[in-house]
Amino acid sequence: MIVDLDEKDLKSGILGLVVALVEIIKETLRRQALRRMENGSLAEAEVERLGEALMELDAAIEKIKLEMGIAESVQAVRDGLDGAVQDVVDTILNPWQLEGRPS
Amino acid sequence: MERSREELRKFIVPIEPSLRQEGIYVYCIALSSEAGTLEAIGIEGREVVVVAGKDLCIAVHHCPAEPYQSKDAGVVASWVMAHHRVVDAAWRRWGTVLPLAFNTIIKGEPERDATACLLAWLEAEHEVLKGKLEALAGKAEYGVHVFWDPQVVARQVAQSDARIRALEEEVKAKSPGFAYMYRQRLEALLKEKIEAMATAECAALYGSIAQLVGDLRVEKPKGDSGQLQMLVNISCLVSPAQLLPLEVELARVSGMGGFSVQLVGPMPPYSFC
Amino acid sequence: MATFERVIAPKATLVDLLDRVLERGLVIDADIIISLAGVPLVGIKLRAALAGMETMVQYGLMREWDNAIREAARSDHNLLTAVTEKVQMQNG
C-alpha cells in the first residue's frame, strides 16, 4: 500500500483522521473474518488473503504513525531554530560590528 | 381490625425512583473473578467496591448520578489523584487493568439500576474486553520525551560542518558590508544543516522505538523546559523484556551533544485501551 | 548538557499522568454513561492550575507523588545502573 503524506496533511488534521479510519476498518474486517472463520464459511485461501490484507493495513498504520511523528518533530525543530541560529551566527561574525540585526 | 400481611405490604413504600438511578463511578476493569473491596481509597474517601462478572471485575464506587465538577483546582486535584490511586492499586493487585477516564459514571434506568446496567454491559462486551486485557498483560505505558537545546546543537553544527567553516573564513576575510550581506546566507545554510540533522535523528528514533516497543502513539511535543525544547513525545506500550533495550537506545540518544531524554513511567496503559 | 533522565522530576510525571487520567482510558458507549453534552468537565484554566505544582503542594498531595516516584525509582535503580554501564561500555 503506497502511503504518500506531507506536512500539509498534518496541519489540516487529516493524518489523525486517516489513522483512526484505517484502524476502524481493520478492526471491522478482523471481527467479520473471525466470525466467518468460526462458522466455517471462509475457505483457506480466503483466510490467507484476509490475513495478508490485515497485515498490510497494520503496516500502513505504522507507517502513517511514524510519518506523523516525524512531521511533528520537523515542525518543532523549525519553530525552535530561529533564535538559536541568529545567536550562533552573531558569535561567528562577532568581530564585525553589524549595525542592527536583520529581523 | 387486624390487617393481613397482604394489606400491610401495600403500605411499604417502594424504593424512590431517584435512588434507583444512583450512579456508579467506574475506575478500571481487570481480568479476575475476584469480587470484594479495595477499601476507602476512592474519590472523597469512598469505598472502592469490586464488582465481578464472569472472569472480569470492575473497581467502582457508588455515587449520585452526576459528574464530579468543581471550580476549585485543589478539589479536582484530589479527585484526579484518587482516581489514579485506585487504578494504581488495581494494577498492583491484578497485574493488568483497562483504566477508564476520570468521571466515567454509569447511570441507572427506571427499570434497571446502575449495577445491573454495568453488569449487562460487561457481559455484552466480554470478548472484546478480555481480548484487550490479554493484549495488555504484563505491559506498562511509558512516555518518551526527547529535548534539544537548539543553541548547543547549532554551535556544534557550525563548528563541525566543512561548508559552514569555509564560508566563515571567507566572511572574516572581507569587509563589514560584505559580512552583513553574507549573514543571511550563513544563517540559511546553518538552519538547513541543523534541520536536516535533527529531523534525521528524530526520524531514526521513531523508527528504532517502533522496533523496540509493542505499540506506540505519537503525541504533540509540548512542554518545553527552560532552554530545552521538546522534539519528540511518544507514548509507548512496553513489556518487561522491552524496557532495557528501550533504555539503552534512549541513553544513546541522550549521549548526542545537545539532546536530552526523559522516560516517564511505568504507568497503567491509559493510552492503549 | 545531554542527559538521560530515568528517575523523573515530579512535574513531568504529574503532567503526563494528568493528561492521561483526564483524556485517555477506555471509552464506554454513551447510552449508559452520564455526560454533559459539549461541556468539558475540566476547563482549560482548571487544567492549567492542576498541572501547576503549587496546587499539589498546597493541598498536601505532593507527598503521595513523591513516595510513589521514590518507590518506582528504588526498584528501577538496578536497572539504571545496568543501562549506564552498558552504554559506557559501548562508548568507551
CSV table of C-alpha atoms in Angstrom, one decimal:
chain,number,residue,atom,x,y,z
A,1,MET,CA,0.0,0.0,0.0
A,2,ILE,CA,1.5,3.3,-1.0
A,3,VAL,CA,1.3,6.0,1.7
A,4,ASP,CA,2.1,9.5,0.4
A,5,LEU,CA,1.8,12.2,3.0
A,6,ASP,CA,3.2,15.6,3.7
A,7,GLU,CA,3.1,18.3,6.3
A,8,LYS,CA,0.0,19.9,4.8
A,9,ASP,CA,-1.9,16.8,5.7
A,10,LEU,CA,-0.6,17.1,9.3
A,11,LYS,CA,-1.7,20.6,9.6
A,12,SER,CA,-5.2,20.0,8.3
A,13,GLY,CA,-5.5,17.2,10.9
A,14,ILE,CA,-6.1,14.7,8.2
A,15,LEU,CA,-3.4,12.3,9.3
A,16,GLY,CA,-5.1,11.7,12.6
A,17,LEU,CA,-8.4,11.0,10.9
A,18,VAL,CA,-6.7,8.7,8.4
A,19,VAL,CA,-5.2,6.7,11.2
A,20,ALA,CA,-8.5,6.4,13.1
A,21,LEU,CA,-10.4,5.4,10.0
A,22,VAL,CA,-7.9,2.8,8.9
A,23,GLU,CA,-7.9,1.3,12.4
A,24,ILE,CA,-11.7,1.1,12.4
A,25,ILE,CA,-11.7,-0.6,9.0
A,26,LYS,CA,-9.1,-3.0,10.2
A,27,GLU,CA,-11.0,-3.9,13.3
A,28,THR,CA,-14.2,-4.4,11.4
A,29,LEU,CA,-12.5,-6.6,8.9
A,30,ARG,CA,-10.9,-8.6,11.6
A,31,ARG,CA,-14.2,-9.2,13.5
A,32,GLN,CA,-16.0,-10.2,10.3
A,33,ALA,CA,-13.3,-12.5,9.4
A,34,LEU,CA,-13.3,-14.1,12.8
A,35,ARG,CA,-17.0,-14.7,12.7
A,36,ARG,CA,-16.9,-16.3,9.3
A,37,MET,CA,-13.9,-18.4,10.3
A,38,GLU,CA,-15.9,-19.6,13.3
A,39,ASN,CA,-19.0,-20.6,11.3
A,40,GLY,CA,-16.8,-22.2,8.7
A,41,SER,CA,-17.8,-20.1,5.8
A,42,LEU,CA,-14.3,-19.0,4.8
A,43,ALA,CA,-12.1,-21.1,2.5
A,44,GLU,CA,-8.5,-21.5,3.5
A,45,ALA,CA,-7.3,-19.4,0.6
A,46,GLU,CA,-9.7,-16.6,1.7
A,47,VAL,CA,-8.3,-16.8,5.3
A,48,GLU,CA,-4.8,-16.4,3.9
A,49,ARG,CA,-5.8,-13.4,1.8
A,50,LEU,CA,-7.7,-11.7,4.6
A,51,GLY,CA,-4.7,-12.3,6.9
A,52,GLU,CA,-2.4,-10.7,4.4
A,53,ALA,CA,-4.7,-7.7,3.9
A,54,LEU,CA,-4.9,-7.1,7.6
A,55,MET,CA,-1.1,-7.3,7.9
A,56,GLU,CA,-0.8,-4.7,5.1
A,57,LEU,CA,-3.2,-2.5,6.9
A,58,ASP,CA,-1.1,-2.8,10.1
A,59,ALA,CA,2.0,-1.9,8.2
A,60,ALA,CA,0.2,1.1,6.6
A,61,ILE,CA,-1.0,2.3,10.0
A,62,GLU,CA,2.5,2.0,11.5
A,63,LYS,CA,4.0,3.9,8.5
A,64,ILE,CA,1.5,6.7,8.9
A,65,LYS,CA,2.2,7.0,12.7
A,66,LEU,CA,5.9,7.4,12.1
A,67,GLU,CA,5.3,10.0,9.4
A,68,MET,CA,3.0,11.9,11.8
A,69,GLY,CA,5.7,11.8,14.4
A,70,ILE,CA,8.4,13.0,12.1
A,71,ALA,CA,6.2,15.8,10.8
A,72,GLU,CA,5.6,16.9,14.4
A,73,SER,CA,9.3,16.9,15.1
A,74,VAL,CA,10.1,18.8,11.9
A,75,GLN,CA,7.6,21.5,12.9
A,76,ALA,CA,9.1,21.7,16.4
A,77,VAL,CA,12.7,21.9,15.0
A,78,ARG,CA,11.7,24.8,12.7
A,79,ASP,CA,9.9,26.6,15.5
A,80,GLY,CA,12.9,26.4,17.7
A,81,LEU,CA,15.6,27.2,15.3
A,82,ASP,CA,15.3,31.0,14.5
A,83,GLY,CA,16.6,32.5,17.7
A,84,ALA,CA,19.4,29.9,18.2
A,85,VAL,CA,20.8,30.3,14.7
A,86,GLN,CA,20.8,34.1,14.9
A,87,ASP,CA,22.7,33.9,18.2
A,88,VAL,CA,25.3,31.5,16.8
A,89,VAL,CA,25.8,33.4,13.6
A,90,ASP,CA,26.3,36.5,15.8
A,91,THR,CA,29.1,34.8,17.6
A,92,ILE,CA,30.7,33.7,14.3
A,93,LEU,CA,30.6,37.2,12.9
A,94,ASN,CA,31.2,39.0,16.1
A,95,PRO,CA,34.4,40.8,15.2
A,96,TRP,CA,32.4,42.7,12.6
A,97,GLN,CA,30.1,45.0,14.4
A,98,LEU,CA,26.9,44.7,12.5
A,99,GLU,CA,24.5,47.6,12.5
A,100,GLY,CA,21.3,46.2,13.8
A,101,ARG,CA,20.1,42.7,13.1
A,102,PRO,CA,18.1,41.7,10.1
A,103,SER,CA,14.6,41.0,11.6
B,1,MET,CA,-59.3,-4.9,62.8
B,2,GLU,CA,-56.1,-6.6,62.2
B,3,ARG,CA,-54.6,-6.0,58.8
B,4,SER,CA,-53.4,-9.0,56.9
B,5,ARG,CA,-49.8,-9.1,55.8
B,6,GLU,CA,-51.0,-8.7,52.3
B,7,GLU,CA,-52.7,-5.4,53.1
B,8,LEU,CA,-49.7,-4.2,55.1
B,9,ARG,CA,-47.4,-4.8,52.2
B,10,LYS,CA,-49.3,-2.2,50.3
B,11,PHE,CA,-48.2,0.4,52.7
B,12,ILE,CA,-44.5,-0.4,52.2
B,13,VAL,CA,-43.0,2.4,50.3
B,14,PRO,CA,-41.2,1.3,47.2
B,15,ILE,CA,-37.6,2.5,46.6
B,16,GLU,CA,-37.6,6.0,45.3
B,17,PRO,CA,-37.0,6.1,41.5
B,18,SER,CA,-34.3,8.7,42.0
B,19,LEU,CA,-32.4,6.3,44.3
B,20,ARG,CA,-32.7,3.5,41.8
B,21,GLN,CA,-31.0,5.8,39.3
B,22,GLU,CA,-28.0,6.3,41.6
B,23,GLY,CA,-24.7,6.2,39.7
B,24,ILE,CA,-21.6,4.1,39.6
B,25,TYR,CA,-18.2,5.7,39.2
B,26,VAL,CA,-16.0,3.3,37.2
B,27,TYR,CA,-12.2,3.2,37.7
B,28,CYS,CA,-10.9,0.3,35.8
B,29,ILE,CA,-11.5,-3.3,34.6
B,30,ALA,CA,-9.3,-6.3,35.4
B,31,LEU,CA,-9.0,-9.9,34.4
B,32,SER,CA,-10.2,-11.6,37.5
B,33,SER,CA,-13.4,-13.1,39.1
B,34,GLU,CA,-12.4,-11.8,42.5
B,35,ALA,CA,-15.2,-9.6,44.0
B,36,GLY,CA,-14.6,-7.6,47.1
B,37,THR,CA,-13.2,-4.2,48.1
B,38,LEU,CA,-10.1,-2.1,47.7
B,39,GLU,CA,-11.1,-0.2,50.8
B,40,ALA,CA,-11.8,3.5,51.1
B,41,ILE,CA,-9.2,4.8,48.7
B,42,GLY,CA,-11.7,6.3,46.2
B,43,ILE,CA,-12.7,9.8,45.4
B,44,GLU,CA,-13.7,11.7,48.6
B,45,GLY,CA,-12.8,8.7,50.6
B,46,ARG,CA,-15.5,6.5,49.1
B,47,GLU,CA,-15.1,2.8,49.4
B,48,VAL,CA,-14.0,1.2,46.2
B,49,VAL,CA,-16.0,-1.9,45.6
B,50,VAL,CA,-15.0,-4.7,43.2
B,51,VAL,CA,-17.9,-5.9,41.1
B,52,ALA,CA,-17.3,-9.3,39.4
B,53,GLY,CA,-18.7,-10.6,36.2
B,54,LYS,CA,-17.8,-13.9,34.5
B,55,ASP,CA,-14.0,-13.6,34.6
B,56,LEU,CA,-13.8,-9.8,34.6
B,57,CYS,CA,-14.1,-7.5,37.5
B,58,ILE,CA,-14.5,-3.7,37.8
B,59,ALA,CA,-13.4,-1.3,40.5
B,60,VAL,CA,-16.2,1.2,41.2
B,61,HIS,CA,-17.7,3.4,43.9
B,62,HIS,CA,-21.4,4.3,44.3
B,63,CYS,CA,-22.2,7.9,43.8
B,64,PRO,CA,-25.0,10.3,42.8
B,65,ALA,CA,-25.9,10.1,39.1
B,66,GLU,CA,-24.0,13.2,38.1
B,67,PRO,CA,-20.4,14.1,37.1
B,68,TYR,CA,-17.9,15.4,39.6
B,69,GLN,CA,-17.4,19.1,38.9
B,70,SER,CA,-15.8,21.9,40.8
B,71,LYS,CA,-14.1,25.2,40.1
B,72,ASP,CA,-11.6,24.6,42.8
B,73,ALA,CA,-8.3,23.2,41.4
B,74,GLY,CA,-7.4,21.7,44.8
B,75,VAL,CA,-10.6,19.7,45.0
B,76,VAL,CA,-10.3,18.5,41.4
B,77,ALA,CA,-6.7,17.6,42.0
B,78,SER,CA,-7.6,15.4,44.9
B,79,TRP,CA,-10.2,13.7,42.8
B,80,VAL,CA,-7.8,13.0,40.0
B,81,MET,CA,-5.2,11.8,42.4
B,82,ALA,CA,-7.7,9.5,44.0
B,83,HIS,CA,-8.7,8.1,40.6
B,84,HIS,CA,-5.1,7.3,39.8
B,85,ARG,CA,-4.6,5.9,43.2
B,86,VAL,CA,-7.4,3.4,42.7
B,87,VAL,CA,-6.2,2.4,39.2
B,88,ASP,CA,-2.7,2.0,40.5
B,89,ALA,CA,-3.9,-0.2,43.4
B,90,ALA,CA,-5.9,-2.3,41.0
B,91,TRP,CA,-2.9,-2.6,38.7
B,92,ARG,CA,-0.7,-3.8,41.5
B,93,ARG,CA,-3.4,-6.3,42.7
B,94,TRP,CA,-4.3,-7.8,39.3
B,95,GLY,CA,-1.3,-7.1,37.1
B,96,THR,CA,-3.2,-5.7,34.1
B,97,VAL,CA,-6.0,-3.2,34.0
B,98,LEU,CA,-8.1,-1.3,31.5
B,99,PRO,CA,-8.2,2.2,33.1
B,100,LEU,CA,-11.2,4.4,32.4
B,101,ALA,CA,-11.0,8.2,32.2
B,102,PHE,CA,-11.8,10.3,35.1
B,103,ASN,CA,-15.5,10.9,35.6
B,104,THR,CA,-16.9,7.8,33.9
B,105,ILE,CA,-20.2,7.3,35.6
B,106,ILE,CA,-22.8,4.8,34.8
B,107,LYS,CA,-26.4,5.8,35.3
B,108,GLY,CA,-29.3,3.5,36.1
B,109,GLU,CA,-32.6,3.4,34.3
B,110,PRO,CA,-36.2,3.4,35.7
B,111,GLU,CA,-36.4,-0.4,35.3
B,112,ARG,CA,-32.8,-1.3,36.0
B,113,ASP,CA,-30.3,0.1,38.5
B,114,ALA,CA,-26.8,1.2,37.6
B,115,THR,CA,-25.2,-2.1,38.8
B,116,ALA,CA,-27.5,-4.1,36.5
B,117,CYS,CA,-26.7,-1.8,33.6
B,118,LEU,CA,-22.9,-2.2,34.3
B,119,LEU,CA,-23.1,-6.0,34.5
B,120,ALA,CA,-25.2,-6.2,31.3
B,121,TRP,CA,-22.6,-4.0,29.5
B,122,LEU,CA,-19.8,-6.2,30.9
B,123,GLU,CA,-21.5,-9.3,29.6
B,124,ALA,CA,-22.1,-7.8,26.2
B,125,GLU,CA,-18.5,-6.6,25.8
B,126,HIS,CA,-16.9,-9.6,27.5
B,127,GLU,CA,-15.0,-10.9,24.5
B,128,VAL,CA,-13.7,-7.5,23.5
B,129,LEU,CA,-12.6,-6.6,27.0
B,130,LYS,CA,-11.0,-9.9,27.6
B,131,GLY,CA,-9.1,-9.6,24.3
B,132,LYS,CA,-7.8,-6.1,25.2
B,133,LEU,CA,-6.7,-7.2,28.7
B,134,GLU,CA,-4.9,-10.2,27.3
B,135,ALA,CA,-3.1,-8.0,24.8
B,136,LEU,CA,-2.0,-5.7,27.6
B,137,ALA,CA,-0.9,-8.4,30.0
B,138,GLY,CA,2.3,-7.5,31.9
B,139,LYS,CA,2.8,-4.4,29.9
B,140,ALA,CA,3.1,-0.8,31.0
B,141,GLU,CA,2.9,2.6,29.4
B,142,TYR,CA,5.9,4.9,29.3
B,143,GLY,CA,6.2,8.4,28.0
B,144,VAL,CA,9.3,9.2,25.9
B,145,HIS,CA,10.3,12.8,25.7
B,146,VAL,CA,13.3,14.0,23.7
B,147,PHE,CA,14.5,17.5,24.2
B,148,TRP,CA,17.2,19.5,22.4
B,149,ASP,CA,19.0,22.7,23.1
B,150,PRO,CA,18.9,24.4,19.7
B,151,GLN,CA,21.8,26.7,20.6
B,152,VAL,CA,24.1,23.9,21.7
B,153,VAL,CA,23.3,21.9,18.5
B,154,ALA,CA,23.7,25.0,16.3
B,155,ARG,CA,27.1,25.7,17.8
B,156,GLN,CA,28.2,22.1,17.2
B,157,VAL,CA,27.0,22.0,13.7
B,158,ALA,CA,28.6,25.4,12.9
B,159,GLN,CA,31.9,24.1,14.3
B,160,SER,CA,31.9,20.8,12.6
B,161,ASP,CA,30.4,21.4,9.2
B,162,ALA,CA,33.0,22.0,6.5
B,163,ARG,CA,30.9,24.1,4.2
B,164,ILE,CA,30.0,26.5,7.1
B,165,ARG,CA,33.5,26.8,8.3
B,166,ALA,CA,34.7,27.6,4.8
B,167,LEU,CA,32.1,30.3,4.5
B,168,GLU,CA,33.0,31.6,7.9
B,169,GLU,CA,36.6,32.0,6.8
B,170,GLU,CA,35.6,33.7,3.7
B,171,VAL,CA,33.4,36.2,5.5
B,172,LYS,CA,36.0,37.0,8.1
B,173,ALA,CA,38.4,38.0,5.4
B,174,LYS,CA,36.1,40.5,3.9
B,175,SER,CA,34.7,43.9,4.8
B,176,PRO,CA,31.8,44.6,7.3
B,177,GLY,CA,29.4,45.3,4.4
B,178,PHE,CA,30.2,42.0,2.8
B,179,ALA,CA,29.8,40.3,6.1
B,180,TYR,CA,26.4,41.8,6.5
B,181,MET,CA,25.2,40.5,3.1
B,182,TYR,CA,26.6,37.1,3.7
B,183,ARG,CA,25.0,36.8,7.1
B,184,GLN,CA,21.7,35.8,5.5
B,185,ARG,CA,23.5,33.1,3.6
B,186,LEU,CA,25.2,31.8,6.7
B,187,GLU,CA,22.0,31.7,8.7
B,188,ALA,CA,20.1,29.9,5.9
B,189,LEU,CA,22.9,27.4,5.5
B,190,LEU,CA,23.2,26.7,9.2
B,191,LYS,CA,19.4,26.3,9.5
B,192,GLU,CA,19.3,23.9,6.6
B,193,LYS,CA,22.1,21.8,8.1
B,194,ILE,CA,20.6,21.7,11.6
B,195,GLU,CA,17.1,20.9,10.3
B,196,ALA,CA,18.4,18.1,8.2
B,197,MET,CA,20.5,16.6,11.1
B,198,ALA,CA,17.8,17.0,13.8
B,199,THR,CA,15.0,15.6,11.7
B,200,ALA,CA,17.1,12.7,10.5
B,201,GLU,CA,17.8,11.9,14.2
B,202,CYS,CA,14.2,12.1,15.1
B,203,ALA,CA,13.1,10.0,12.1
B,204,ALA,CA,15.7,7.4,13.1
B,205,LEU,CA,14.5,7.5,16.7
B,206,TYR,CA,10.8,6.9,15.7
B,207,GLY,CA,11.9,4.0,13.6
B,208,SER,CA,14.1,2.4,16.3
B,209,ILE,CA,11.5,2.9,19.1
B,210,ALA,CA,8.8,1.4,16.8
B,211,GLN,CA,11.0,-1.7,16.5
B,212,LEU,CA,11.6,-1.8,20.3
B,213,VAL,CA,8.2,-1.5,21.8
B,214,GLY,CA,4.9,-3.2,21.4
B,215,ASP,CA,2.7,-0.3,20.4
B,216,LEU,CA,3.3,3.4,20.3
B,217,ARG,CA,1.2,6.6,20.0
B,218,VAL,CA,2.7,9.8,18.7
B,219,GLU,CA,1.9,12.9,20.9
B,220,LYS,CA,2.4,16.6,20.3
B,221,PRO,CA,5.8,17.6,21.5
B,222,LYS,CA,4.8,20.2,24.1
B,223,GLY,CA,6.2,21.2,27.4
B,224,ASP,CA,9.5,22.9,26.9
B,225,SER,CA,11.8,23.1,29.8
B,226,GLY,CA,13.9,26.3,30.0
B,227,GLN,CA,16.4,26.3,27.2
B,228,LEU,CA,15.3,22.8,26.2
B,229,GLN,CA,12.7,22.3,23.6
B,230,MET,CA,10.7,19.1,23.2
B,231,LEU,CA,11.1,17.5,19.8
B,232,VAL,CA,9.7,14.0,20.3
B,233,ASN,CA,6.8,12.9,22.5
B,234,ILE,CA,5.8,9.3,22.3
B,235,SER,CA,3.5,7.1,24.4
B,236,CYS,CA,4.9,3.5,24.4
B,237,LEU,CA,3.4,0.2,25.4
B,238,VAL,CA,6.3,-1.7,26.8
B,239,SER,CA,6.7,-5.3,28.0
B,240,PRO,CA,9.3,-6.1,30.7
B,241,ALA,CA,11.7,-7.6,28.2
B,242,GLN,CA,11.5,-4.5,26.1
B,243,LEU,CA,12.3,-2.0,28.8
B,244,LEU,CA,16.1,-2.4,29.0
B,245,PRO,CA,16.7,-2.3,25.2
B,246,LEU,CA,14.5,0.8,25.1
B,247,GLU,CA,16.5,2.5,27.8
B,248,VAL,CA,19.8,1.6,26.1
B,249,GLU,CA,18.5,3.3,22.9
B,250,LEU,CA,17.4,6.4,24.8
B,251,ALA,CA,20.7,6.6,26.6
B,252,ARG,CA,22.4,6.5,23.2
B,253,VAL,CA,20.3,9.4,22.0
B,254,SER,CA,20.9,11.4,25.2
B,255,GLY,CA,24.7,10.9,24.6
B,256,MET,CA,24.5,13.0,21.5
B,257,GLY,CA,25.5,16.6,22.1
B,258,GLY,CA,22.6,18.9,22.9
B,259,PHE,CA,20.0,16.2,23.3
B,260,SER,CA,18.3,15.1,26.4
B,261,VAL,CA,15.8,12.3,27.1
B,262,GLN,CA,13.1,11.8,29.8
B,263,LEU,CA,11.4,8.5,30.3
B,264,VAL,CA,8.2,8.8,32.3
B,265,GLY,CA,6.7,5.6,33.8
B,266,PRO,CA,5.7,2.9,34.3
B,267,MET,CA,2.1,4.0,34.1
B,268,PRO,CA,-1.1,1.9,33.7
B,269,PRO,CA,-1.9,1.7,29.9
B,270,TYR,CA,-4.4,4.6,29.7
B,271,SER,CA,-3.4,5.3,26.1
B,272,PHE,CA,-3.7,1.8,24.8
B,273,CYS,CA,-7.3,0.9,25.7
C,1,MET,CA,24.3,19.2,28.8
C,2,ALA,CA,23.0,15.9,27.4
C,3,THR,CA,21.2,13.8,30.0
C,4,PHE,CA,19.2,10.7,30.2
C,5,GLU,CA,16.7,11.2,33.0
C,6,ARG,CA,15.2,7.9,34.1
C,7,VAL,CA,14.1,9.0,37.5
C,8,ILE,CA,11.6,11.6,36.6
C,9,ALA,CA,11.2,15.0,38.0
C,10,PRO,CA,7.8,15.0,39.8
C,11,LYS,CA,6.5,17.7,37.5
C,12,ALA,CA,6.9,15.7,34.3
C,13,THR,CA,5.3,12.7,35.9
C,14,LEU,CA,2.4,14.8,37.2
C,15,VAL,CA,1.7,16.4,33.9
C,16,ASP,CA,1.9,13.2,32.0
C,17,LEU,CA,-0.3,11.3,34.4
C,18,LEU,CA,-2.8,14.2,34.5
C,19,ASP,CA,-3.1,14.2,30.7
C,20,ARG,CA,-3.8,10.5,30.7
C,21,VAL,CA,-6.3,10.3,33.5
C,22,LEU,CA,-8.3,13.2,32.1
C,23,GLU,CA,-8.2,12.3,28.4
C,24,ARG,CA,-7.4,8.7,27.9
C,25,GLY,CA,-8.7,5.4,29.1
C,26,LEU,CA,-11.4,3.0,27.9
C,27,VAL,CA,-14.5,4.7,26.4
C,28,ILE,CA,-17.9,3.2,27.3
C,29,ASP,CA,-20.7,3.8,24.9
C,30,ALA,CA,-22.8,6.8,25.6
C,31,ASP,CA,-26.1,5.2,26.4
C,32,ILE,CA,-25.2,4.1,29.9
C,33,ILE,CA,-22.8,6.9,30.7
C,34,ILE,CA,-23.6,10.2,32.2
C,35,SER,CA,-22.1,13.2,30.4
C,36,LEU,CA,-22.9,16.8,29.9
C,37,ALA,CA,-23.1,17.3,26.2
C,38,GLY,CA,-20.4,19.6,24.8
C,39,VAL,CA,-19.3,20.8,28.2
C,40,PRO,CA,-15.7,19.9,29.1
C,41,LEU,CA,-15.8,18.8,32.7
C,42,VAL,CA,-12.3,20.2,33.4
C,43,GLY,CA,-11.9,23.5,31.6
C,44,ILE,CA,-8.6,24.9,30.3
C,45,LYS,CA,-7.8,27.2,33.2
C,46,LEU,CA,-8.6,24.5,35.7
C,47,ARG,CA,-6.4,22.1,33.7
C,48,ALA,CA,-3.5,24.6,33.8
C,49,ALA,CA,-4.0,25.1,37.6
C,50,LEU,CA,-3.9,21.3,38.1
C,51,ALA,CA,-0.7,21.0,36.2
C,52,GLY,CA,0.9,23.6,38.4
C,53,MET,CA,2.9,22.1,41.2
C,54,GLU,CA,1.5,24.8,43.6
C,55,THR,CA,-1.9,23.2,43.6
C,56,MET,CA,-0.5,19.8,44.5
C,57,VAL,CA,1.8,21.2,47.2
C,58,GLN,CA,-0.9,23.4,48.6
C,59,TYR,CA,-3.3,20.5,49.1
C,60,GLY,CA,-0.7,18.2,50.6
C,61,LEU,CA,-0.8,15.9,47.6
C,62,MET,CA,2.9,16.1,46.7
C,63,ARG,CA,3.9,13.7,49.4
C,64,GLU,CA,1.9,10.9,47.8
C,65,TRP,CA,3.5,11.6,44.5
C,66,ASP,CA,7.0,11.8,46.0
C,67,ASN,CA,6.5,8.4,47.7
C,68,ALA,CA,5.2,6.8,44.5
C,69,ILE,CA,8.1,8.1,42.5
C,70,ARG,CA,10.7,7.2,45.1
C,71,GLU,CA,9.4,3.7,45.2
C,72,ALA,CA,9.5,3.4,41.4
C,73,ALA,CA,13.0,4.8,41.4
C,74,ARG,CA,14.2,2.4,44.0
C,75,SER,CA,13.1,-0.6,42.1
C,76,ASP,CA,14.5,0.8,38.9
C,77,HIS,CA,17.8,1.7,40.4
C,78,ASN,CA,19.5,-1.6,39.5
C,79,LEU,CA,18.1,-1.3,36.0
C,80,LEU,CA,19.5,2.2,35.6
C,81,THR,CA,23.0,1.1,36.8
C,82,ALA,CA,22.9,-1.8,34.3
C,83,VAL,CA,21.9,0.6,31.5
C,84,THR,CA,24.6,3.2,32.4
C,85,GLU,CA,27.3,0.5,32.4
C,86,LYS,CA,26.2,-0.9,29.1
C,87,VAL,CA,26.2,2.5,27.4
C,88,GLN,CA,29.6,3.3,28.9
C,89,MET,CA,31.0,0.0,27.5
C,90,GLN,CA,29.6,0.8,24.1
C,91,ASN,CA,31.1,4.3,24.1
C,92,GLY,CA,34.3,3.5,25.8
